[in-house]
Coordinates of C-alpha atoms and ligand atoms in Angstrom, one line a residue:
M5 CA 3.9 19.0 -5.1
I6 CA 6.5 17.6 -3.1
E7 CA 5.4 16.3 0.2
N8 CA 7.8 13.8 2.6
A9 CA 10.9 14.2 0.3
E10 CA 13.3 11.6 1.1
R11 CA 10.9 9.9 3.1
S12 CA 9.9 6.2 1.8
I13 CA 6.0 5.5 1.7
W14 CA 6.7 2.7 4.3
R15 CA 8.4 4.8 6.8
A16 CA 6.1 7.2 6.0
T17 CA 3.1 4.7 7.2
S18 CA 4.9 2.3 9.4
P19 CA 4.0 0.4 12.5
R20 CA 5.3 1.4 15.2
I21 CA 8.1 -1.1 16.0
E22 CA 9.0 -2.0 20.0
A23 CA 12.9 -2.5 20.6
D24 CA 14.5 -3.0 24.6
A25 CA 16.9 -0.4 26.6
E26 CA 19.6 -2.8 27.6
L27 CA 22.1 -4.7 25.8
P28 CA 22.5 -8.3 27.4
A29 CA 26.0 -9.3 28.8
E30 CA 25.8 -12.7 27.2
S31 CA 23.9 -14.6 24.4
D32 CA 23.9 -17.4 22.2
V33 CA 23.6 -15.7 18.8
V34 CA 24.4 -11.8 18.4
V35 CA 22.6 -10.6 14.9
A36 CA 23.9 -7.0 13.8
G37 CA 22.0 -5.2 11.1
A38 CA 17.7 -5.3 11.8
G39 CA 16.7 -5.2 8.2
L40 CA 15.1 -8.4 6.9
A41 CA 18.2 -10.7 6.9
G42 CA 18.5 -9.8 10.3
A43 CA 15.2 -10.0 11.4
A44 CA 14.5 -13.0 9.9
A45 CA 17.7 -14.7 10.9
A46 CA 16.8 -13.7 14.8
L47 CA 12.8 -15.0 14.7
M48 CA 14.6 -18.3 13.1
L49 CA 17.3 -18.7 15.8
S50 CA 15.2 -17.4 18.5
S51 CA 12.1 -19.5 17.4
R52 CA 14.2 -22.6 18.1
G53 CA 15.2 -21.7 21.4
H54 CA 18.6 -20.0 21.0
R55 CA 19.0 -16.6 23.3
V56 CA 19.3 -13.5 20.4
V57 CA 20.6 -10.0 20.2
L58 CA 19.4 -8.4 17.7
L59 CA 21.1 -5.1 17.4
D60 CA 21.1 -2.1 14.5
A61 CA 23.5 1.2 14.3
A62 CA 20.4 2.8 13.6
A63 CA 16.8 1.3 14.0
V64 CA 14.6 -1.4 12.5
G65 CA 14.5 -1.0 8.8
A66 CA 16.5 2.0 8.7
R67 CA 18.3 1.1 5.5
T68 CA 17.6 -1.1 2.2
T69 CA 14.8 -2.7 3.9
G70 CA 12.6 0.3 4.4
D71 CA 13.3 1.7 1.6
S72 CA 13.1 -1.0 -1.0
T73 CA 10.2 -1.3 -3.5
A74 CA 9.6 -4.9 -1.8
K75 CA 8.0 -7.2 -4.8
L76 CA 8.3 -11.0 -2.9
S77 CA 8.8 -12.5 -6.8
L78 CA 10.5 -15.7 -8.1
L79 CA 10.3 -13.3 -11.3
Q80 CA 13.1 -11.2 -11.0
G81 CA 13.8 -9.0 -14.7
R82 CA 17.2 -10.3 -16.0
T83 CA 18.3 -12.3 -12.5
L84 CA 17.9 -16.0 -13.8
S85 CA 19.2 -15.6 -17.2
T86 CA 22.0 -14.0 -16.0
L87 CA 22.9 -16.6 -13.5
L88 CA 22.6 -19.2 -16.4
E89 CA 25.1 -17.5 -18.1
R90 CA 27.2 -17.3 -15.3
P91 CA 27.9 -19.2 -12.7
G92 CA 25.7 -22.1 -14.5
P93 CA 22.4 -24.3 -14.4
A94 CA 23.7 -25.7 -11.0
A95 CA 23.6 -22.2 -9.4
L96 CA 20.5 -21.1 -11.1
R97 CA 18.8 -24.2 -9.4
A98 CA 19.8 -23.6 -6.0
Y99 CA 18.9 -19.8 -6.4
A100 CA 15.2 -20.7 -7.4
E101 CA 15.1 -23.4 -4.9
A102 CA 16.5 -20.8 -2.0
N103 CA 14.1 -18.3 -3.1
S104 CA 11.2 -20.3 -3.4
H105 CA 12.1 -21.4 0.4
A106 CA 12.2 -18.3 1.3
Q107 CA 9.1 -16.9 -0.5
V108 CA 7.0 -19.7 1.6
W109 CA 8.8 -18.8 4.8
L110 CA 7.7 -15.5 4.7
R111 CA 4.4 -15.5 3.6
D112 CA 3.8 -18.0 6.2
R113 CA 4.5 -15.5 8.8
L114 CA 2.6 -12.7 7.2
H115 CA -0.7 -14.7 6.7
G116 CA -3.7 -12.5 7.9
T117 CA -1.4 -9.0 8.9
G118 CA -2.0 -7.3 5.8
A119 CA 1.8 -6.8 4.8
E120 CA 1.3 -8.7 1.8
E121 CA -1.0 -8.7 -1.3
R122 CA -1.1 -11.3 -3.5
R123 CA 0.1 -9.9 -7.7
T124 CA 0.9 -11.4 -10.9
A125 CA 4.5 -10.3 -11.9
Y126 CA 5.3 -9.5 -15.4
T127 CA 8.6 -9.1 -16.6
Y128 CA 8.8 -6.5 -19.7
A129 CA 10.5 -5.2 -22.7
T130 CA 9.3 -2.1 -24.9
G131 CA 11.9 -2.7 -27.4
V132 CA 14.0 -4.8 -29.5
E133 CA 16.7 -5.2 -27.2
G134 CA 14.8 -5.8 -24.1
D135 CA 12.5 -8.1 -26.5
E136 CA 16.2 -10.6 -26.8
A137 CA 16.6 -10.2 -22.9
V138 CA 12.9 -11.6 -22.4
R139 CA 13.1 -14.2 -24.3
R140 CA 16.6 -15.0 -22.4
E141 CA 14.7 -15.3 -19.4
A142 CA 11.9 -17.0 -20.6
E143 CA 14.5 -19.7 -21.4
A144 CA 16.0 -19.6 -18.0
C145 CA 12.5 -19.5 -16.2
V146 CA 11.8 -22.8 -17.4
L147 CA 15.0 -24.3 -16.6
A148 CA 14.2 -22.6 -13.0
G149 CA 10.9 -24.5 -13.0
L150 CA 9.0 -21.5 -13.0
D151 CA 5.8 -21.6 -14.9
V152 CA 6.3 -18.3 -16.7
R153 CA 3.7 -17.2 -19.5
V154 CA 5.3 -15.9 -22.3
H155 CA 3.5 -12.8 -24.1
G156 CA 4.5 -10.5 -27.3
R157 CA 3.0 -7.6 -28.0
G158 CA -0.7 -7.2 -25.8
D159 CA -2.2 -5.8 -23.1
I160 CA -1.0 -6.4 -19.6
G161 CA -2.4 -3.4 -17.6
L162 CA 0.0 -0.7 -18.4
P163 CA -1.3 2.2 -20.1
F164 CA 1.5 2.5 -22.6
P165 CA 2.5 -0.1 -25.3
V166 CA 5.0 -3.3 -24.6
S167 CA 6.6 -5.1 -27.2
S168 CA 7.1 -8.4 -25.3
S169 CA 6.3 -9.7 -21.7
L170 CA 6.9 -12.7 -19.3
E171 CA 3.9 -13.3 -16.8
L172 CA 4.1 -15.3 -13.4
E173 CA 0.9 -15.3 -11.1
D174 CA 0.9 -16.0 -7.5
Q175 CA 3.7 -13.5 -6.7
S176 CA 3.3 -10.4 -4.1
Q177 CA 4.1 -6.5 -3.0
L178 CA 5.1 -6.1 0.6
H179 CA 5.0 -3.4 3.0
P180 CA 8.5 -4.2 4.2
M181 CA 8.3 -2.0 7.3
A182 CA 5.0 -4.2 8.5
V183 CA 6.9 -7.1 7.3
L184 CA 9.5 -6.2 9.9
A185 CA 7.3 -5.0 12.4
Q186 CA 5.3 -8.3 12.6
L187 CA 8.8 -10.7 12.6
V188 CA 10.3 -8.4 15.1
R189 CA 7.2 -8.9 17.3
D190 CA 7.3 -12.3 16.5
A191 CA 11.2 -12.7 17.5
R192 CA 10.7 -10.6 20.7
R193 CA 7.7 -13.1 21.9
H194 CA 10.6 -15.7 21.1
G195 CA 13.0 -14.0 23.6
T196 CA 15.3 -11.7 21.2
V197 CA 16.4 -8.7 23.0
V198 CA 16.4 -5.6 20.1
V199 CA 18.6 -3.1 20.8
E200 CA 18.8 0.0 18.3
H201 CA 21.3 3.1 18.3
C202 CA 23.9 0.0 18.8
R203 CA 26.8 0.0 16.8
L204 CA 29.0 -3.4 15.9
R205 CA 32.3 -2.0 16.0
A206 CA 34.6 -5.2 16.5
V207 CA 35.0 -8.9 17.3
H208 CA 37.3 -10.7 19.3
D209 CA 37.7 -14.3 19.5
E210 CA 38.4 -16.3 22.7
A211 CA 38.6 -20.0 23.9
E212 CA 34.7 -20.1 24.9
G213 CA 33.2 -17.8 21.9
L214 CA 33.3 -14.6 21.1
V215 CA 33.4 -11.0 22.5
V216 CA 31.2 -8.6 20.2
E217 CA 32.1 -5.1 20.9
T218 CA 29.6 -2.5 20.4
A219 CA 28.5 1.3 20.7
R220 CA 26.3 0.1 23.9
G221 CA 29.2 -2.2 25.3
R222 CA 30.2 -5.6 24.9
V223 CA 28.1 -9.0 24.9
R224 CA 29.7 -12.4 24.7
A225 CA 28.3 -14.9 22.1
R226 CA 29.0 -18.4 20.4
R227 CA 27.9 -17.0 17.0
L228 CA 27.7 -13.5 15.7
I229 CA 25.7 -13.1 12.2
L230 CA 26.8 -10.0 10.2
A231 CA 23.5 -8.9 8.5
T232 CA 24.1 -4.9 7.5
G233 CA 23.8 -4.6 3.8
F234 CA 27.8 -4.5 3.3
P235 CA 29.4 -6.4 5.8
A236 CA 30.5 -4.3 9.2
L237 CA 33.7 -6.8 9.4
D238 CA 35.5 -7.1 6.2
R239 CA 38.5 -9.8 6.9
D240 CA 37.9 -10.7 3.5
A241 CA 38.3 -7.4 1.4
F242 CA 34.7 -7.7 0.3
F243 CA 34.7 -4.0 -0.7
A244 CA 36.2 -5.1 -3.7
R245 CA 33.7 -7.9 -4.9
L246 CA 30.4 -6.0 -4.1
T247 CA 29.1 -2.9 -6.6
P248 CA 27.1 -1.0 -5.0
S249 CA 23.8 0.4 -7.2
R250 CA 21.5 3.0 -6.1
Q251 CA 18.3 4.0 -7.0
F252 CA 15.7 6.8 -7.1
V253 CA 12.1 5.9 -6.3
G254 CA 8.6 8.1 -5.9
A255 CA 5.1 7.3 -5.0
Y256 CA 2.8 9.1 -7.0
R257 CA -1.3 10.5 -6.9
L258 CA -3.0 9.5 -10.2
P259 CA -5.8 11.6 -11.1
A260 CA -9.1 10.8 -10.7
G261 CA -10.7 8.3 -13.0
M262 CA -7.0 6.7 -14.0
A263 CA -6.9 3.2 -12.8
A264 CA -3.2 1.9 -11.2
P265 CA -1.9 -0.7 -12.7
D266 CA -2.8 -4.2 -10.9
G267 CA 0.4 -6.2 -11.2
I268 CA 3.7 -5.8 -10.4
Y269 CA 6.4 -4.7 -12.9
L270 CA 9.9 -4.8 -14.1
S271 CA 11.2 -3.7 -17.5
V272 CA 14.6 -5.1 -18.9
D273 CA 15.0 -2.4 -21.5
R274 CA 18.5 -0.4 -21.3
I275 CA 17.0 2.1 -18.6
S276 CA 14.6 -0.3 -16.2
R277 CA 11.4 0.5 -14.6
S278 CA 9.7 -0.8 -11.8
L279 CA 6.0 -0.1 -11.0
R280 CA 3.9 -1.3 -8.1
T281 CA 1.4 -0.1 -6.0
A282 CA 1.2 1.0 -2.4
R283 CA -1.6 2.9 0.4
G284 CA -0.5 6.1 1.4
E285 CA -1.0 7.9 4.7
G286 CA -4.9 8.3 4.2
G287 CA -5.5 5.1 2.9
E288 CA -5.3 5.9 -0.8
T289 CA -3.7 4.1 -3.6
L290 CA -0.3 5.6 -5.0
L291 CA 1.5 4.3 -7.9
V292 CA 5.2 3.9 -7.0
V293 CA 8.0 3.9 -9.8
G294 CA 11.9 3.4 -9.3
G295 CA 14.6 2.6 -11.8
N296 CA 17.8 3.7 -13.7
S297 CA 20.3 2.7 -11.1
Y298 CA 23.8 4.2 -10.7
F299 CA 26.8 4.1 -9.1
P300 CA 26.5 6.4 -5.5
G301 CA 29.4 9.0 -5.7
R302 CA 29.9 8.9 -10.1
D303 CA 26.7 10.8 -10.8
P304 CA 27.6 14.6 -10.7
D305 CA 24.0 15.8 -10.6
T306 CA 21.4 13.2 -9.3
S307 CA 19.1 15.9 -8.7
Q308 CA 18.4 15.0 -12.7
R309 CA 17.7 11.3 -12.1
L310 CA 14.8 12.3 -9.6
D311 CA 13.9 15.1 -12.5
A312 CA 14.1 11.7 -15.3
L313 CA 12.0 9.9 -13.2
D314 CA 9.2 12.4 -12.8
R315 CA 9.6 12.9 -16.6
W316 CA 8.7 9.2 -17.1
T317 CA 6.0 8.9 -15.0
S318 CA 4.4 12.1 -16.2
I319 CA 4.4 10.6 -19.6
A320 CA 3.3 7.4 -19.1
F321 CA 0.8 8.4 -16.5
P322 CA 0.0 12.0 -17.4
G323 CA -1.3 14.3 -14.7
A324 CA 0.7 12.1 -11.9
V325 CA 1.7 14.1 -8.9
R326 CA 4.5 13.5 -6.8
T327 CA 4.0 12.7 -3.4
H328 CA 7.1 10.8 -1.9
W329 CA 10.1 10.0 -3.2
W330 CA 13.1 8.4 -1.6
A331 CA 16.6 6.4 -2.7
A332 CA 18.6 3.6 -1.7
Q333 CA 21.6 1.0 -2.3
D334 CA 22.1 -2.6 -2.4
Y335 CA 25.1 -4.9 -3.8
R336 CA 26.2 -6.9 -6.2
M337 CA 28.7 -10.1 -5.4
A338 CA 31.2 -9.8 -8.1
N339 CA 30.7 -13.9 -8.7
G340 CA 27.0 -13.3 -10.0
R341 CA 25.5 -14.8 -6.7
P342 CA 24.6 -13.4 -3.0
F343 CA 26.9 -14.5 -0.5
M344 CA 25.6 -16.7 2.7
G345 CA 28.0 -18.0 4.8
P346 CA 31.0 -18.0 7.1
I347 CA 33.5 -15.6 6.6
S348 CA 37.5 -15.9 7.3
G349 CA 39.0 -16.4 10.2
H350 CA 37.0 -17.0 13.8
D351 CA 36.6 -21.2 13.2
G352 CA 33.3 -20.4 11.3
R353 CA 31.6 -18.5 14.2
V354 CA 31.0 -15.3 12.0
L355 CA 28.7 -15.5 9.7
A356 CA 27.7 -13.0 6.8
A357 CA 24.8 -12.3 4.5
M358 CA 25.4 -9.7 1.6
G359 CA 25.0 -9.2 -2.1
F360 CA 21.3 -9.6 -2.9
A361 CA 21.5 -7.2 -6.3
K362 CA 18.2 -5.2 -5.0
W363 CA 16.4 -8.6 -4.5
G364 CA 16.4 -9.2 -0.8
M365 CA 13.0 -9.5 0.0
T366 CA 13.6 -13.3 -1.3
N367 CA 17.1 -13.5 -0.8
A368 CA 17.5 -12.0 2.4
V369 CA 15.2 -14.7 3.7
A370 CA 16.9 -17.4 2.1
A371 CA 20.1 -15.7 3.9
A372 CA 18.4 -16.4 6.9
I373 CA 17.5 -19.6 6.8
A374 CA 21.1 -20.7 5.3
L375 CA 22.8 -18.9 8.3
A376 CA 20.7 -20.1 11.1
G377 CA 21.6 -23.3 9.3
H378 CA 25.8 -23.0 9.8
A379 CA 24.7 -21.6 12.9
E380 CA 23.4 -25.4 14.0
G381 CA 25.8 -26.9 11.8
S382 CA 23.6 -27.9 9.2
P383 CA 22.5 -25.4 6.2
P384 CA 20.4 -26.6 3.9
E385 CA 22.1 -28.4 0.4
W386 CA 20.9 -25.5 -1.3
A387 CA 22.9 -23.0 0.3
A388 CA 26.1 -24.4 -0.4
P389 CA 27.0 -22.7 -3.9
F390 CA 26.2 -19.5 -1.5
A391 CA 28.9 -20.1 1.3
D392 CA 31.4 -19.7 -1.9
R393 CA 33.2 -16.0 -2.3
A394 CA 35.5 -17.4 -5.0
V395 CA 35.0 -15.3 -8.2
G396 CA 35.6 -17.4 -11.0
R397 CA 37.5 -16.5 -14.3
R398 CA 34.8 -14.2 -15.7
G399 CA 33.7 -12.4 -12.0
A400 CA 37.9 -12.4 -11.6
G401 CA 38.0 -10.5 -15.0
E402 CA 34.9 -8.2 -13.8
M403 CA 36.7 -7.4 -10.4
L404 CA 39.8 -6.3 -12.6
K405 CA 38.1 -4.2 -14.6
S406 CA 36.0 -2.9 -11.4
N407 CA 39.3 -2.2 -9.6
A408 CA 41.3 -0.4 -12.3
E409 CA 38.0 1.7 -12.6
V410 CA 38.2 2.2 -8.9
A411 CA 42.3 2.6 -9.3
G412 CA 41.3 5.4 -12.1
R413 CA 38.9 7.6 -9.9
V414 CA 41.4 7.7 -7.2
V415 CA 43.4 9.4 -9.7
T416 CA 40.7 11.8 -11.5
G417 CA 39.4 12.4 -7.7
W418 CA 42.5 14.1 -6.1
T419 CA 43.2 15.5 -9.9
R420 CA 39.6 17.0 -10.5
P421 CA 39.1 20.7 -10.7
Q422 CA 37.4 21.9 -7.6
E423 CA 33.5 21.2 -8.2
S424 CA 30.8 23.1 -6.4
Y425 CA 27.0 22.9 -6.4
R426 CA 24.1 24.8 -6.2
D427 CA 20.2 24.1 -5.8
A428 CA 18.1 26.0 -8.4
D429 CA 15.7 27.6 -5.3
G430 CA 19.3 28.3 -3.1
S431 CA 18.4 26.3 -0.3
A432 CA 21.8 24.1 -0.6
R433 CA 24.9 25.0 -2.0
A434 CA 28.3 22.6 -1.7
R435 CA 31.7 22.8 -2.7
V436 CA 35.0 20.5 -2.3
I437 CA 38.0 22.7 -2.3
R438 CA 41.8 22.4 -2.1
R439 CA 43.4 23.6 1.1
G440 CA 46.8 23.1 0.8
V441 CA 47.4 19.1 0.8
L442 CA 43.9 19.3 2.6
S443 CA 40.7 18.8 0.5
V444 CA 37.4 20.0 2.1
A445 CA 33.7 19.1 1.6
E446 CA 31.8 22.4 2.1
S447 CA 27.9 22.9 2.6
V448 CA 25.3 24.7 3.3
V449 CA 22.0 23.5 3.7
D450 CA 19.0 25.3 4.9
G451 CA 21.6 27.8 6.8
T452 CA 23.6 24.8 8.1
H453 CA 27.5 24.9 7.3
C454 CA 29.4 22.3 8.2
A455 CA 33.2 22.1 6.6
V456 CA 34.6 18.4 7.2
S457 CA 37.3 16.2 5.4
A458 CA 36.4 15.9 1.5
V459 CA 38.3 12.7 1.8
C460 CA 36.2 9.0 2.3
T461 CA 37.3 7.2 5.5
H462 CA 37.6 3.8 3.9
L463 CA 39.9 3.9 1.4
G464 CA 40.7 7.8 0.6
G465 CA 38.0 8.1 -2.2
V466 CA 37.7 11.8 -2.9
L467 CA 33.8 12.5 -2.0
R468 CA 31.0 14.0 -4.4
W469 CA 27.8 16.1 -3.4
N470 CA 24.8 14.1 -3.8
S471 CA 22.7 17.0 -4.7
A472 CA 19.2 15.5 -4.6
E473 CA 20.1 13.7 -1.3
R474 CA 22.4 16.2 0.0
S475 CA 24.8 13.9 1.0
W476 CA 28.5 13.3 0.5
D477 CA 29.0 9.7 -1.8
C478 CA 32.4 7.9 -2.5
P479 CA 32.6 7.1 -6.0
L480 CA 35.1 4.2 -5.3
H481 CA 33.0 1.6 -3.2
G482 CA 29.7 3.6 -2.4
S483 CA 30.1 5.2 1.4
R484 CA 27.6 7.5 1.6
F485 CA 28.2 10.6 5.0
A486 CA 26.0 13.4 6.1
P487 CA 26.7 17.0 5.5
D488 CA 28.4 17.1 8.9
G489 CA 30.7 13.7 8.3
R490 CA 28.5 10.8 10.2
V491 CA 28.8 7.7 8.5
L492 CA 25.3 7.0 6.4
E493 CA 26.2 3.5 5.0
G494 CA 29.0 1.5 2.6
P495 CA 31.9 0.0 4.0
A496 CA 33.3 3.3 5.6
K497 CA 33.3 3.1 9.2
H498 CA 34.2 6.3 10.8
D499 CA 33.1 9.7 10.1
L500 CA 34.8 12.5 8.2
K501 CA 36.6 14.8 10.4
P502 CA 35.6 18.4 10.7
K503 CA 37.5 20.7 9.2
G504 CA 36.0 24.2 10.5
G505 CA 35.4 27.7 8.7
A506 CA 32.8 27.0 6.4
S507 CA 32.1 29.6 4.4
Ligands
LIG612 C1 16.0 0.9 -4.5 C2 16.5 -0.8 -4.5 C3 14.4 -1.3 -4.7 C4 14.6 -2.6 -4.3 N1 13.5 -3.7 -4.7 C5 13.3 -4.7 -4.5 C6 12.1 -5.6 -4.7 O1 11.4 -5.2 -5.3 N2 12.3 -7.0 -4.6 C7 13.4 -7.2 -3.8 O2 13.2 -8.7 -3.7 N3 14.4 -6.8 -3.3 C8 14.5 -5.5 -3.4 N4 15.5 -4.5 -3.4 C9 16.7 -5.2 -2.4 C10 16.2 -5.3 -1.0 O3 15.6 -4.2 -0.1 C11 17.4 -5.6 -0.4 O4 18.0 -6.6 -0.5 C12 17.2 -5.9 1.0 O5 16.3 -4.8 1.5 C13 18.5 -6.0 2.0 O6 18.1 -6.2 3.0 P1 19.3 -6.4 4.5 O7 18.7 -7.0 5.7 O8 20.5 -7.2 3.8 O9 19.7 -4.9 4.3 P2 19.1 -3.7 5.1 O10 17.6 -3.7 5.0 O11 20.0 -2.8 4.7 O12 19.8 -3.7 6.7 C14 21.0 -3.6 7.4 C15 21.2 -2.9 8.5 O13 21.9 -3.2 9.1 C16 22.6 -1.9 10.1 N5 24.0 -2.0 10.3 C17 24.5 -1.3 8.9 N6 25.7 -1.2 9.9 C18 26.1 -2.1 11.2 C19 27.1 -2.1 11.9 N7 27.9 -1.8 12.4 N8 26.1 -2.3 13.3 C20 25.1 -2.4 13.4 N9 24.1 -2.4 12.4 C21 24.7 -1.8 11.5 C22 21.7 -1.0 9.0 O14 21.5 0.5 10.1 C23 20.6 -1.7 8.5 O15 19.2 -1.5 9.4 C24 15.5 -3.5 -3.5 C25 16.7 -2.7 -3.2 C26 16.9 -1.4 -3.6 C27 17.8 -0.7 -2.9
LIG613 S1 34.0 3.8 0.0 FE1 36.0 2.7 -0.4 S2 37.0 4.3 -0.2 FE2 35.6 5.5 -0.2

């Protein structure tokens, strides 16, 4: 039985979030993107007396924050050992400090709201390869000053054996939409104007400041903060430095008598699994399971990933029934650390936050702290390494490899045999066809026919059907489009052109 498909448990149980009707003509700071980074930055700046406009192309929490698994944890899978390996110990310590400040700031705002539940966090392995990752992560945690406990085989509250694990007490699981509701409410109390369905389109420099162009008019401002996940303005070719990673998440009802695990968990095996609990619409406890990330647009049949998530859950938790499923993506910078700082041009007046690599509950807030500091001319000391977009020698190697892969996919996209897809129940079918020199993406979903260009409006990748989510996804840099061609997310700024004549 599948209910509420493609709607995260957090959206299904979100408190109402109020917004404003009018875009003001002037402001001190415009913050584009009302996910966690944007909402936190708006609150910080407005509470210090700045006039702030927070705008979103869709709605508050419409993208990754509203679809996260939302563990607010300093224990983060393989993250710290990866940072220790590259860029190195100084960046590792700065990262740990940034994340720890962010955790404290957010918890202070959420006290007594019910949006946060304290939990013990575990990183675990079920085999030899994972054991080695746990060992390396334990070393990095010690260098980062985290008080972790290391376990061999033993019970960490899961119904299957683990071969080793790390434990860190007093971490949290969040209801991310309740978090946003609280931050937005507080920001509005401090005068922030929140405008939804208002896409940032461009920014122009003037002697006195900036003119910010949006889908609903212009705003004059002194600063612009891009908190749009993938940066909405990309002067620095960030698309070549950011790798998207998409993931399916399911919420499951456990059979009567089966207790849900009490902690928050992430495995470091080859296929990672993320586990936590959440409350369903009726207040019942559900198990939330995520994992097995992939590059959007590169999987020929995404439905199989969702099936695999169900299969794994039904083996680990026999009798579990999926009640919700959804998917989301986040981005990783080629230099291995998040970016939080000024982008090129604009005399430092345009700032951006990105590359949280699925640890944005802390990093988005750290970015807000750093960018609010930059906007006031006094960023915190720990923020310096995160304003650096240089990739280093090894990062450059990885970038070259990834861009060569992209170049290869440009060619295979154009020479790929025509592909067609059909849902098992016949409710959707899609295909990419060639009409002369044109590539056309045709779909029929629940009886609605659409025919649009099959060529991504970012840099020309040939799109692929995402059978589970019923979208057209780009294998080059991860842009996604609805069947009717509307941009959903990623670096693309323009919708796909209609091509007419769907069959
Ligand atoms: C499956 C998954 C699980 C995760 N689990 C965890 C976890 O357990 N713990 C953790 O710490 N992190 C986790 N993360 C990461 C975390 O959720 C994200 O890093 C974080 O939510 C990103 O917040 P954000 O504000 O940067 O972006 P978003 O929440 O994506 O917000 C960006 C906003 O910008 C808007 N926008 C886009 N373009 C424009 C434009 N041109 N103009 C105006 N608005 C625009 C969008 O509509 C959107 O609302 C996970 C991520 C994924 C994908
Ligand atoms: S996302 Fe860059 S070409 Fe499609």
